[in-house]
Short mmCIF file of C-alpha atoms in Angstrom, two decimals:
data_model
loop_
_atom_site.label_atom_id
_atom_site.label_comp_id
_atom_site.label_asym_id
_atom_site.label_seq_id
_atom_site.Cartn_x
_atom_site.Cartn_y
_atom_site.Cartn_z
CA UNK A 8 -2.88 26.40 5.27
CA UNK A 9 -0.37 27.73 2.56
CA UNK A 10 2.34 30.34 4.06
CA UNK A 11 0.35 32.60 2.14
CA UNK A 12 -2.85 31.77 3.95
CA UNK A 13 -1.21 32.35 7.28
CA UNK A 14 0.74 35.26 6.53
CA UNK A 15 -3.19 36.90 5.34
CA UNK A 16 -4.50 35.62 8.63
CA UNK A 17 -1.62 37.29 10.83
CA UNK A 18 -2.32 40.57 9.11
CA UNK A 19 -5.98 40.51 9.78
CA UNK A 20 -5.09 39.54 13.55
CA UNK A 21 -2.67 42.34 13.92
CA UNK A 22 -4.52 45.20 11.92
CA UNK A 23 -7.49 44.73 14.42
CA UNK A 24 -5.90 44.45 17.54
CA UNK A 25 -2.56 46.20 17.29
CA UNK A 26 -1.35 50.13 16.83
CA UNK A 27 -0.47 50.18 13.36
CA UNK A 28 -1.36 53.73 12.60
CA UNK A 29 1.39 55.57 11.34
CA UNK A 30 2.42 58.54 14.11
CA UNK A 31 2.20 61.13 11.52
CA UNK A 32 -0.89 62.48 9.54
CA UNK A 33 -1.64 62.08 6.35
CA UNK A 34 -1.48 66.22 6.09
CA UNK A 35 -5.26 67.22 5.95
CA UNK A 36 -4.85 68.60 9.04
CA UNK A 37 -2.23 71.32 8.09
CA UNK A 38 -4.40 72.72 5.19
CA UNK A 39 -8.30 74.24 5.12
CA UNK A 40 -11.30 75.59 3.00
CA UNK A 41 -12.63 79.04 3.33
CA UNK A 42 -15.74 78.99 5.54
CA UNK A 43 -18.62 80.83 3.35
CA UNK A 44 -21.08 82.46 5.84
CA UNK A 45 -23.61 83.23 2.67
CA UNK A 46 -23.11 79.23 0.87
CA UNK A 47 -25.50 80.52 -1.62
CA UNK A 48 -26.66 76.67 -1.95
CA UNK A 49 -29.64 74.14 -1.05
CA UNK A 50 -28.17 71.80 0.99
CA UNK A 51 -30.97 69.52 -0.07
CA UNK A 52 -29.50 69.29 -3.55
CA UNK A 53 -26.04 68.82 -2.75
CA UNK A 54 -24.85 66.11 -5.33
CA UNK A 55 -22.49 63.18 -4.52
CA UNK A 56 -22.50 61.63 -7.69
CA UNK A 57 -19.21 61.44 -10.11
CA UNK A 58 -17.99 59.51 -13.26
CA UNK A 59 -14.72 56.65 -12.23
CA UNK A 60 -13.07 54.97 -15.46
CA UNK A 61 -16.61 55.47 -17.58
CA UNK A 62 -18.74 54.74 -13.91
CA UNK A 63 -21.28 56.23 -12.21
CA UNK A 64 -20.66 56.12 -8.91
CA UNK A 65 -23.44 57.55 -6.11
CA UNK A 66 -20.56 59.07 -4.05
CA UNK A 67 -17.00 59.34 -5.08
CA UNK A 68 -15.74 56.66 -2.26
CA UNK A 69 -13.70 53.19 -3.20
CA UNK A 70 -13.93 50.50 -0.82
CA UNK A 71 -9.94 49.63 -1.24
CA UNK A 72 -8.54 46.56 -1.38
CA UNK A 73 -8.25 44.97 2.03
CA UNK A 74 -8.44 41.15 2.15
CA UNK A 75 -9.37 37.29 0.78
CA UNK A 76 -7.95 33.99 0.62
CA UNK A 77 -9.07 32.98 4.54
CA UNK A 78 -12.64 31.97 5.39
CA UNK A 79 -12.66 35.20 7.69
CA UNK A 80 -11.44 37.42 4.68
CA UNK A 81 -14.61 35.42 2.95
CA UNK A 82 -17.21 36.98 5.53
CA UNK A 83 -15.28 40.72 5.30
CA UNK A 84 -15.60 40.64 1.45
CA UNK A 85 -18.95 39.28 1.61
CA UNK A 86 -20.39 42.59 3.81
CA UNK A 87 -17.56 45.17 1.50
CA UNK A 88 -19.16 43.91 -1.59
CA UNK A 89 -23.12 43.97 -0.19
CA UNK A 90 -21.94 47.47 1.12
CA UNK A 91 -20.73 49.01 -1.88
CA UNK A 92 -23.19 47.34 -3.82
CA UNK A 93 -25.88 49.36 -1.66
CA UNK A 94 -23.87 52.59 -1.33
CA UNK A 95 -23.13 52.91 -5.50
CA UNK A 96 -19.29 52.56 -4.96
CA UNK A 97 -16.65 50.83 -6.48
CA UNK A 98 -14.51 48.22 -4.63
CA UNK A 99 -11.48 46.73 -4.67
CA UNK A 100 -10.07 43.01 -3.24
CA UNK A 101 -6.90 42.14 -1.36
CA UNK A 102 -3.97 40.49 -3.06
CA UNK A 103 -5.18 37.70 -4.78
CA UNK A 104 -1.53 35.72 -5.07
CA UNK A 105 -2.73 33.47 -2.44
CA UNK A 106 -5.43 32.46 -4.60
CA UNK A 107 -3.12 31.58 -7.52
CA UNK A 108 -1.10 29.16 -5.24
CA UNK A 109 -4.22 27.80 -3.80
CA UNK A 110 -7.05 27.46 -6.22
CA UNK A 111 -9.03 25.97 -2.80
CA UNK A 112 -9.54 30.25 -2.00
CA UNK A 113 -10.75 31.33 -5.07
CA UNK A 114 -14.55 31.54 -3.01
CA UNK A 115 -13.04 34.05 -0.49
CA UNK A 116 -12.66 36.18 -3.53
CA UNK A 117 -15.97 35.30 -5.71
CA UNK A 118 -18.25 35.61 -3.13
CA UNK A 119 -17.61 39.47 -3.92
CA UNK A 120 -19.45 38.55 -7.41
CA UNK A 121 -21.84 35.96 -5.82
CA UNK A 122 -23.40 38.96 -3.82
CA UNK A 123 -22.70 41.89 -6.51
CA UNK A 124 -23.25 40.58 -9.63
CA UNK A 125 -23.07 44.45 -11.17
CA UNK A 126 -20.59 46.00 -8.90
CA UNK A 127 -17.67 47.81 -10.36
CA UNK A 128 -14.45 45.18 -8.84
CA UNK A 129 -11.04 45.83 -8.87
CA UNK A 130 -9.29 42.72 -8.96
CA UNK A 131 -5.04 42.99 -7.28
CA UNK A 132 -2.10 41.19 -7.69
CA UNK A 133 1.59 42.59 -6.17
CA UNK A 134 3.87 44.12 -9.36
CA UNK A 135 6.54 42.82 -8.42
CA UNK A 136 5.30 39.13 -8.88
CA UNK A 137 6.11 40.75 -12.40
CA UNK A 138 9.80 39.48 -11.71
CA UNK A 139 9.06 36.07 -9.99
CA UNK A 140 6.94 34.36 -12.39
CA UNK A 141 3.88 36.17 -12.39
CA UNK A 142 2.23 36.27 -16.20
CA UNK A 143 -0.37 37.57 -18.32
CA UNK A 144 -2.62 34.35 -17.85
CA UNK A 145 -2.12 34.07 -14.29
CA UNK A 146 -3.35 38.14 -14.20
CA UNK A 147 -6.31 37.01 -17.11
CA UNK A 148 -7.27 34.38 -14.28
CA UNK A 149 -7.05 36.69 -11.11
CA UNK A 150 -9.59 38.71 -13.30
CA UNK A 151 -11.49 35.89 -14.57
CA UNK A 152 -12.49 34.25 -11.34
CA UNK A 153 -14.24 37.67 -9.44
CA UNK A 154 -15.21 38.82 -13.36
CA UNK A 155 -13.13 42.33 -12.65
CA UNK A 156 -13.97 45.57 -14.36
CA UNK A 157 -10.23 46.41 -13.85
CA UNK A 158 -7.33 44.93 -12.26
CA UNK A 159 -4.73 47.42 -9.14
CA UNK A 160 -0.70 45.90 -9.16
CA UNK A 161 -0.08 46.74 -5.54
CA UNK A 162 4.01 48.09 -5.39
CA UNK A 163 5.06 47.55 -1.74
CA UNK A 164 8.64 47.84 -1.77
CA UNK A 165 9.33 48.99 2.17
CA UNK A 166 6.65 45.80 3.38
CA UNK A 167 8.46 43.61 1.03
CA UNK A 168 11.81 44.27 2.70
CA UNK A 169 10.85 44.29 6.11
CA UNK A 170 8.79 41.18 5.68
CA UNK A 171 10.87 37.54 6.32
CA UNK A 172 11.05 36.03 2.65
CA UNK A 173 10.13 39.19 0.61
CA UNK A 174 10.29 40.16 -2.97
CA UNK A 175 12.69 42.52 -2.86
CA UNK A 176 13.54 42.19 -6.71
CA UNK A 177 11.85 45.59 -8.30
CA UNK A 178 14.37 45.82 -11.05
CA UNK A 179 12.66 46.25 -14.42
CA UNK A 180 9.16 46.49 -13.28
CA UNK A 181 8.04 49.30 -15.14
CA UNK A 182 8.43 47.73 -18.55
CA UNK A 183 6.86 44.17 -17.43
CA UNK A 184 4.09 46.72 -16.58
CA UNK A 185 3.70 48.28 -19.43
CA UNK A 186 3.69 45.62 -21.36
CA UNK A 187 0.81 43.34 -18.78
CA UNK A 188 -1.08 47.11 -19.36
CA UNK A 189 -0.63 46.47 -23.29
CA UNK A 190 -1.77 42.97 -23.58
CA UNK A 191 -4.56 42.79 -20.67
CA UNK A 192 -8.17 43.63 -21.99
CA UNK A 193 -8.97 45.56 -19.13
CA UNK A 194 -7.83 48.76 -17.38
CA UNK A 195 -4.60 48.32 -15.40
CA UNK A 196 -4.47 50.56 -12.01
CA UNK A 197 -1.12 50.96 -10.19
CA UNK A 198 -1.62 51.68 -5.93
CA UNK A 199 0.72 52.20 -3.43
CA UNK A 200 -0.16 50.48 0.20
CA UNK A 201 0.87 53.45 2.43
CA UNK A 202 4.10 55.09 1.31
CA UNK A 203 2.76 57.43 -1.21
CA UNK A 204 3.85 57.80 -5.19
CA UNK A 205 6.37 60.50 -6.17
CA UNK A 206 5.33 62.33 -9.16
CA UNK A 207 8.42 60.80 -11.14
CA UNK A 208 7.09 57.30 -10.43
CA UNK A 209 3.50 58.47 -11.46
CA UNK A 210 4.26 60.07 -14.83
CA UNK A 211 6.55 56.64 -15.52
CA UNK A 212 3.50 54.37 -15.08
CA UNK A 213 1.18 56.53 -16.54
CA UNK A 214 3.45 56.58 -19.59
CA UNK A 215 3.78 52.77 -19.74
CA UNK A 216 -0.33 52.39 -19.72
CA UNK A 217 -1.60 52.38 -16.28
CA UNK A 218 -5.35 53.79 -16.68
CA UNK A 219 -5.72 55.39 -13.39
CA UNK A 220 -3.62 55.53 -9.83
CA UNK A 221 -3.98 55.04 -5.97
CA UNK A 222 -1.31 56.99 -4.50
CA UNK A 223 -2.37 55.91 -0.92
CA UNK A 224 0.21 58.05 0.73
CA UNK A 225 1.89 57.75 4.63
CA UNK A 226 -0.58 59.38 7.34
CA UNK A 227 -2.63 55.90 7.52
CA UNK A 228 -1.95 52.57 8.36
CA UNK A 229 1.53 51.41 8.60
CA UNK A 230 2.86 48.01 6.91
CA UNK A 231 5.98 48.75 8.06
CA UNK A 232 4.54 48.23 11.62
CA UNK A 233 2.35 45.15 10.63
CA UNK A 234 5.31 42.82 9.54
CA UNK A 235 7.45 44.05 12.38
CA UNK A 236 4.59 42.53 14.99
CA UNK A 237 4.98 39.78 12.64
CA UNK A 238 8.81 39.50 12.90
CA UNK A 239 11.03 37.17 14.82
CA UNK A 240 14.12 38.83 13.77
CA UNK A 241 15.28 41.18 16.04
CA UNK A 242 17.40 43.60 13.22
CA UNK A 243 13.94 43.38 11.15
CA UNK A 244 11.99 45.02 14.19
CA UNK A 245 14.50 47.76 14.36
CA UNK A 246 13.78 48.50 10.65
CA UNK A 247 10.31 48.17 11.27
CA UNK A 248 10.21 50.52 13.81
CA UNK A 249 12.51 52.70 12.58
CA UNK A 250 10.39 53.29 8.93
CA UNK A 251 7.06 53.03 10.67
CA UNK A 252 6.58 56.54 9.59
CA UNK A 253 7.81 56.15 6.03
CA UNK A 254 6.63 57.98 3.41
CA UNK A 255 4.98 60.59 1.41
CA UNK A 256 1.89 62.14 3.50
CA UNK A 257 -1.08 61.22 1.64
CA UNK A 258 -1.97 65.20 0.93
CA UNK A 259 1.69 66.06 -0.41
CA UNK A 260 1.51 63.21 -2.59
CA UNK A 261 -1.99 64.01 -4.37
CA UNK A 262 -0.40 67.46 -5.02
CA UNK A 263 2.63 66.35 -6.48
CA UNK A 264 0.68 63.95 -8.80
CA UNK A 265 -1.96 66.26 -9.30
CA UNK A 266 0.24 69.42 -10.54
CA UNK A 267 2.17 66.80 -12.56
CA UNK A 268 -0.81 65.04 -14.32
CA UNK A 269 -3.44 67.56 -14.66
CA UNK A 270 -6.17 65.10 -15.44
CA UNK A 271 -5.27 61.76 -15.27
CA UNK A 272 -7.41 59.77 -12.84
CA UNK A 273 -6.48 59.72 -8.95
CA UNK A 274 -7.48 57.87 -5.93
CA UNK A 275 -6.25 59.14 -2.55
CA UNK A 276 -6.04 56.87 0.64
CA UNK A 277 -3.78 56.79 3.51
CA UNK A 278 -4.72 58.49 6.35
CA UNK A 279 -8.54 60.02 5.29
CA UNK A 280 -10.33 59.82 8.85
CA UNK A 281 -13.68 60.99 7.58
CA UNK A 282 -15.53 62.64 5.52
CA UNK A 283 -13.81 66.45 5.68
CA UNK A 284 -10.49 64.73 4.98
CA UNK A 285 -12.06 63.21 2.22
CA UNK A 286 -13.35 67.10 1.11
CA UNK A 287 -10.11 68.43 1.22
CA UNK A 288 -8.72 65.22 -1.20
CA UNK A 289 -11.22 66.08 -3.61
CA UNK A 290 -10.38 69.77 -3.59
CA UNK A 291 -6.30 68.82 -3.94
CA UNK A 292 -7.19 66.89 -6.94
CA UNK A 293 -8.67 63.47 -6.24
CA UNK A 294 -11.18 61.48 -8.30
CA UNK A 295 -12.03 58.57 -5.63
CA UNK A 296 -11.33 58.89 -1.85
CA UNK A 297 -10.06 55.51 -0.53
CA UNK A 298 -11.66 53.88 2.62
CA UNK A 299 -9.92 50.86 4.16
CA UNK A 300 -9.04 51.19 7.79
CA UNK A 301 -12.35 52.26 8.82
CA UNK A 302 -13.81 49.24 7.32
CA UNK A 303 -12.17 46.55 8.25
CA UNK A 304 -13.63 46.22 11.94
CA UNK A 305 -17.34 47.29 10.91
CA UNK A 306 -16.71 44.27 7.95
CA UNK A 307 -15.73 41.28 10.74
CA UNK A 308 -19.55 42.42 12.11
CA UNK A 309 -22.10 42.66 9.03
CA UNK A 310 -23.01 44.45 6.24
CA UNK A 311 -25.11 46.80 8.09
CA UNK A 312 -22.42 48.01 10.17
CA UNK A 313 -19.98 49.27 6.94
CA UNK A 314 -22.97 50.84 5.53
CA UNK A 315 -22.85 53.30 8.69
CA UNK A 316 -19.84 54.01 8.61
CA UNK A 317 -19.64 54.77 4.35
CA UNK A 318 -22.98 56.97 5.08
CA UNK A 319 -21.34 58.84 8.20
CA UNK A 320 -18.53 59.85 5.54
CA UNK A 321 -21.19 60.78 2.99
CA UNK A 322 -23.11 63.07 5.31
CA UNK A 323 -19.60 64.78 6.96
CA UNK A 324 -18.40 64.94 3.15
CA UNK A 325 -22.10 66.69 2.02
CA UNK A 326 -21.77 69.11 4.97
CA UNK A 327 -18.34 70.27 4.31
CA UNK A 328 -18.94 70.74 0.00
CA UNK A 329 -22.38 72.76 2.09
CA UNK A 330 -19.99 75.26 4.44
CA UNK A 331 -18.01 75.82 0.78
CA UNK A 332 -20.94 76.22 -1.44
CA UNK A 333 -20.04 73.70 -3.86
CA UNK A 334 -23.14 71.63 -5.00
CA UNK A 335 -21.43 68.89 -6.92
CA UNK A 336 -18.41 67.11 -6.56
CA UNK A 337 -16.74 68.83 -9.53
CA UNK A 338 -17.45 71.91 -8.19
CA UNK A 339 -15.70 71.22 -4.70
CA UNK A 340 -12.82 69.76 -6.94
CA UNK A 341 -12.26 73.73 -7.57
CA UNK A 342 -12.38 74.73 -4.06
CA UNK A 343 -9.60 76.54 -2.98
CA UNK A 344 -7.50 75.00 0.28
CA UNK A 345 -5.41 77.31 2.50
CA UNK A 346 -2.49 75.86 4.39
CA UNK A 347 -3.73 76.17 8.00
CA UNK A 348 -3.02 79.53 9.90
CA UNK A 349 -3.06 81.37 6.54
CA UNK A 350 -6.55 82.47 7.00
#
């Protein structure tokens, strides 16, 4: 087992059985719709459907990326993939480094296509690889081998310092990634893994090619608090716990983006707890509404069990666009939100 390997296995162990949620919210909580007594809709007709990057999707959920490269990240992207497949959503992959170092895990991350043949995939590689010998073949590959419709550079700068043996050169990265966005054939998406993207950051990428964004802002789970259960180093827990919280809330960020790129493509995660949260992203400006966390345990069981969860969301998220009287998705995107206590 590659360091790689292990270091992918230690973050599954400690994601499902330690606290890793961040002890602040992702800031749905501090803002709310109007409640319409008269919704002057049929619930029954209530549409889920939206368009992603030229998709049709049946809800507007993303299964983000989450694992691969272990047998047990095998069986998780095997029931993520048969989910989404079922559901009509797009899906993403975990970093896919590991299988670039180890050509032996490249089946942890096909069997995505093996059971999906026509699902929308998201293939991911870390950007700043960009600066440590990462290159446009290795990216074609990464693509090649789970035949992705697009391809998410994961920027993790706070994990990468906190981790032992990080990439903590970021220097440059926005030109190597405009010019990976120039040369690759298919749509390059830039995501965050919990710290949120600054508006500044956003327009930068944007401007360099990215085709669409994953601000997945603080509020959710913490990496910061993953690599400092992983952590022998006693001056690297006391960073860890001391940035656990670090970050742009999740609903701060969206705005930010939002009022700065008025219609450029955005996915929100970090710190969405159901399907109301997931309302009031769409409503701040969202495209896609990320799911992760609330997969990941439901994935180590079967299929059937992350289908229950994704259709829990879909009901809460149908009820809520019901109490607002918006019968499509583009018509909750034009709700208005109230910061809590206004009303």
């Amino acid at each position: 087992m590659t360091d790689t390997m292990k270091r992918k296995d230690e973050h599954l162990d400690i994601a499902l059985n330690q606290s890793i949620t961040m002890g602040r919210s992702g800031g749905f909580d501090e803002v709310e719709f109007r409640h319409r007594a008269l919704p002057e809709v049929d619930y029954d007709r209530i549409s889920l459907r939206t368009t992603f990057l030229g998709r049709e999707l049946a809800a507007p959920f993303i299964i983000s990326s989450m694992t691969g490269g272990t047998e047990r990240g095998k069986d998780i992207n095997r029931h993520l993939a048969e989910a989404a497949r079922e559901m009509g959503l797009i899906m993403g992959v975990g970093s896919q480094r590991v299988m670039l170092e180890d050509p032996s895990t490249r089946s942890t991350f096909r069997v995505v296509r093996d059971v999906a043949p026509d699902l929308y995939v998201l293939g991911n590689l870390g950007a700043v690889q960009l600066n440590y010998g990462l290159s446009l073949q290795d990216a074609l590959d990464a693509a090649d081998v789970i035949r992705a419709d697009g391809l998410f550079l994961h920027m993790n700068p706070l994990q990468e310092v906190i981790q032992s043996g990080g990439n903590t050169d970021f220097s440059g990265l926005l030109d190597r990634i405009g010019d990976l966005a120039t040369h690759l054939p298919i749509p390059l998406l830039a995501k965050e893994v919990g710290c949120g993207i600054d508006p500044e950051v956003a327009t930068r990428l944007v401007e360099r090619g990215i085709s669409a964004l994953d601000i997945s802002g603080a509020g959710g789970t913490s990496w910061a608090a993953i690599e400092g259960f992983r952590t022998t180093d006693p001056a690297r827990k006391t960073i860890a716990q001391l940035f656990a919280n670090w970050g742009i809330p999740t609903a701060q960020s969206l705005r930010l983006c939002r009022s700065r790129l008025p219609t450029f493509p955005l996915i929100a995660s970090g710190g969405i707890r159901h399907g109301l949260d997931a309302a009031k992203a769409l409503a701040l400006g969202a495209n896609l509404v990320g799911l992760a966390r609330p997969l990941l345990e439901p994935a180590t069981t079967s299929t059937k069990a992350v289908i229950h969860i994704v259709q829990q969301w879909m009901l809460e998220l149908r009820v809520a666009m019901f109490l607002v009287g918006a019968p499509s998705i583009e018509s909750l995107r034009v709700q208005p939100l109230y910061d809590r206590g206004f009303l």
